[in-house]
């Protein structure tokens, strides 16, 4: 039986700090045991990594859509069947009992996806290239003819603006915060190293409560867009030379 993945815009499997319902147990080689309520992040990580590998055009279109827009919502929900495959293929084997559904918000899916894509883009690269790469700007999002008053997630757009500023000031520690797991010494060192860069990037009059987890959200999407736009520019330069 194929596991069904249900993405919902209101009911979240993984809001920051939330967990999988206890009824959503799973078995599989990726965890090596039945999953409990503490494994919510593991489920999301596996799903978005699979989606990024299996459907690169799908995830690229999501990342080009305006956060919080109807287009983003429609794109994410357009691929539920394929995401179900990501729970059942041999590599992942995250199999849920019959009639059990996982639900997650569009926002949380995009957060997980941006982190997975940022990690992929960073691997094997000197993080200093981020300093000269094109910065995150609102105009990178393509809403396919959407009106100028298209719905936006203003909270997250402000967070990305802040994260891009931090990224430009301290690319090495920003990259490390994305690449390393929270329990590692490298992650803790990156957090300590990046703290001095936070204050100057807070807009005048704004108040941010920044944790390492929140900062990783703020950094991931700007990192992805900086690196992919930089790669696109390099490709165009090579074509022009030829």
Coordinates of C-alpha atoms in Angstrom, one line a residue, residues 64-209:
X64 CA 11.3 30.8 -7.3
X65 CA 7.8 31.4 -6.0
X66 CA 7.0 34.2 -3.6
X67 CA 7.0 32.9 0.0
X68 CA 3.4 32.8 1.2
X69 CA 1.9 33.3 -2.2
X70 CA -0.9 31.3 -3.9
X71 CA 1.6 30.1 -6.5
X72 CA 3.9 28.7 -3.8
X73 CA 0.9 26.9 -2.2
X74 CA -0.3 25.5 -5.6
X75 CA 3.1 24.3 -6.5
X76 CA 3.8 22.5 -3.3
X77 CA 0.4 20.8 -3.3
X78 CA 0.7 19.8 -6.9
X79 CA 3.1 16.9 -6.2
X80 CA 1.6 15.0 -3.3
X81 CA 1.7 11.7 -5.1
X82 CA 5.4 12.0 -5.9
X83 CA 6.1 12.9 -2.3
X84 CA 4.4 9.7 -1.3
X85 CA 6.9 7.8 -3.3
X86 CA 9.6 9.4 -1.2
X87 CA 8.2 7.7 1.9
X88 CA 8.0 4.2 0.2
X89 CA 11.0 3.8 -2.0
X90 CA 13.7 1.3 -1.0
X91 CA 16.3 4.0 -0.1
X92 CA 14.0 5.6 2.5
X93 CA 11.5 2.9 3.6
X94 CA 9.5 5.2 5.8
X95 CA 6.4 3.2 5.7
X96 CA 3.3 4.3 7.7
X97 CA 0.5 2.0 8.8
X98 CA -2.6 1.9 6.6
X99 CA -4.9 4.9 6.9
X100 CA -2.3 7.1 8.7
X101 CA -1.6 10.4 7.1
X102 CA 1.3 12.9 7.7
X103 CA 0.3 16.5 7.5
X104 CA 2.6 19.5 7.3
X105 CA 2.3 23.1 6.4
X106 CA 3.5 24.6 3.1
X107 CA 5.7 27.0 5.1
X108 CA 7.5 24.2 7.0
X109 CA 7.9 22.2 3.8
X110 CA 9.7 25.2 2.2
X111 CA 11.8 25.7 5.3
X112 CA 13.0 22.1 5.1
X113 CA 13.5 22.3 1.4
X114 CA 15.6 25.5 1.5
X115 CA 17.9 24.0 4.2
X116 CA 18.3 20.8 2.1
X117 CA 19.1 22.8 -1.1
X118 CA 21.4 25.2 0.7
X119 CA 23.4 22.2 2.1
X120 CA 23.7 20.7 -1.4
X121 CA 24.9 24.0 -2.9
X122 CA 27.5 24.6 -0.2
X123 CA 29.1 21.1 -0.3
X124 CA 32.6 21.2 -1.7
X125 CA 32.7 25.0 -2.0
X126 CA 34.6 27.7 -0.2
X127 CA 32.0 29.6 1.7
X128 CA 33.9 32.8 0.9
X129 CA 32.3 32.8 -2.6
X130 CA 29.1 33.8 -0.8
X131 CA 30.6 37.2 0.0
X132 CA 30.8 38.1 -3.7
X133 CA 27.7 36.2 -4.9
X134 CA 24.6 38.2 -5.8
X135 CA 22.7 39.1 -2.7
X136 CA 19.1 38.0 -1.9
X137 CA 16.6 40.5 -3.3
X138 CA 12.8 40.3 -3.5
X139 CA 12.8 40.5 -7.3
X140 CA 14.3 37.0 -7.6
X141 CA 10.8 35.5 -7.1
X142 CA 8.8 34.8 -10.3
X143 CA 5.1 34.8 -9.8
X144 CA 4.2 34.1 -13.4
X145 CA 2.2 37.2 -14.1
X146 CA 0.8 37.5 -10.6
X147 CA -0.5 41.0 -9.6
X148 CA 1.8 43.4 -7.8
X149 CA -0.3 42.9 -4.6
X150 CA 0.4 39.1 -4.6
X151 CA 0.1 37.5 -1.2
X152 CA 3.4 37.4 0.6
X153 CA 4.7 36.1 3.9
X154 CA 6.2 39.4 5.1
X155 CA 7.6 37.8 8.3
X156 CA 9.7 35.4 6.3
X157 CA 10.7 38.0 3.8
X158 CA 12.0 40.2 6.6
X159 CA 13.8 37.2 8.0
X160 CA 15.5 36.5 4.7
X161 CA 16.6 40.1 4.4
X162 CA 18.1 39.9 7.8
X163 CA 19.8 36.5 7.0
X164 CA 21.2 37.8 3.8
X165 CA 22.9 40.7 5.6
X166 CA 24.4 38.3 8.2
X167 CA 25.5 36.0 5.3
X168 CA 27.3 38.9 3.6
X169 CA 29.1 39.9 6.8
X170 CA 30.1 36.4 7.9
X171 CA 29.8 33.8 5.1
X172 CA 32.0 31.1 6.8
X173 CA 30.1 30.8 10.0
X174 CA 26.8 31.2 8.1
X175 CA 27.7 28.2 6.0
X176 CA 28.8 26.2 9.0
X177 CA 25.6 26.8 10.8
X178 CA 23.8 25.2 7.8
X179 CA 26.2 22.4 7.2
X180 CA 26.7 21.1 10.7
X181 CA 24.2 19.5 13.0
X182 CA 23.2 21.4 16.2
X183 CA 24.9 18.9 18.6
X184 CA 28.4 19.3 17.0
X185 CA 31.2 21.5 18.2
X186 CA 31.4 23.0 14.7
X187 CA 27.8 24.2 15.0
X188 CA 28.3 25.7 18.4
X189 CA 31.5 27.5 17.3
X190 CA 29.7 28.9 14.2
X191 CA 26.9 30.3 16.4
X192 CA 29.4 32.0 18.7
X193 CA 31.3 33.4 15.8
X194 CA 28.3 34.8 14.1
X195 CA 26.8 36.6 17.1
X196 CA 28.7 39.8 16.5
X197 CA 27.2 40.0 13.0
X198 CA 23.6 39.9 14.2
X199 CA 23.1 43.4 15.7
X200 CA 24.3 45.5 12.7
X201 CA 21.9 43.5 10.5
X202 CA 18.7 44.2 12.5
X203 CA 16.8 47.0 10.7
X204 CA 16.3 50.2 12.7
X205 CA 13.3 50.0 15.0
X206 CA 12.9 46.2 14.5
X207 CA 13.1 43.7 17.3
X208 CA 14.2 40.1 16.5
X209 CA 14.5 37.2 18.9

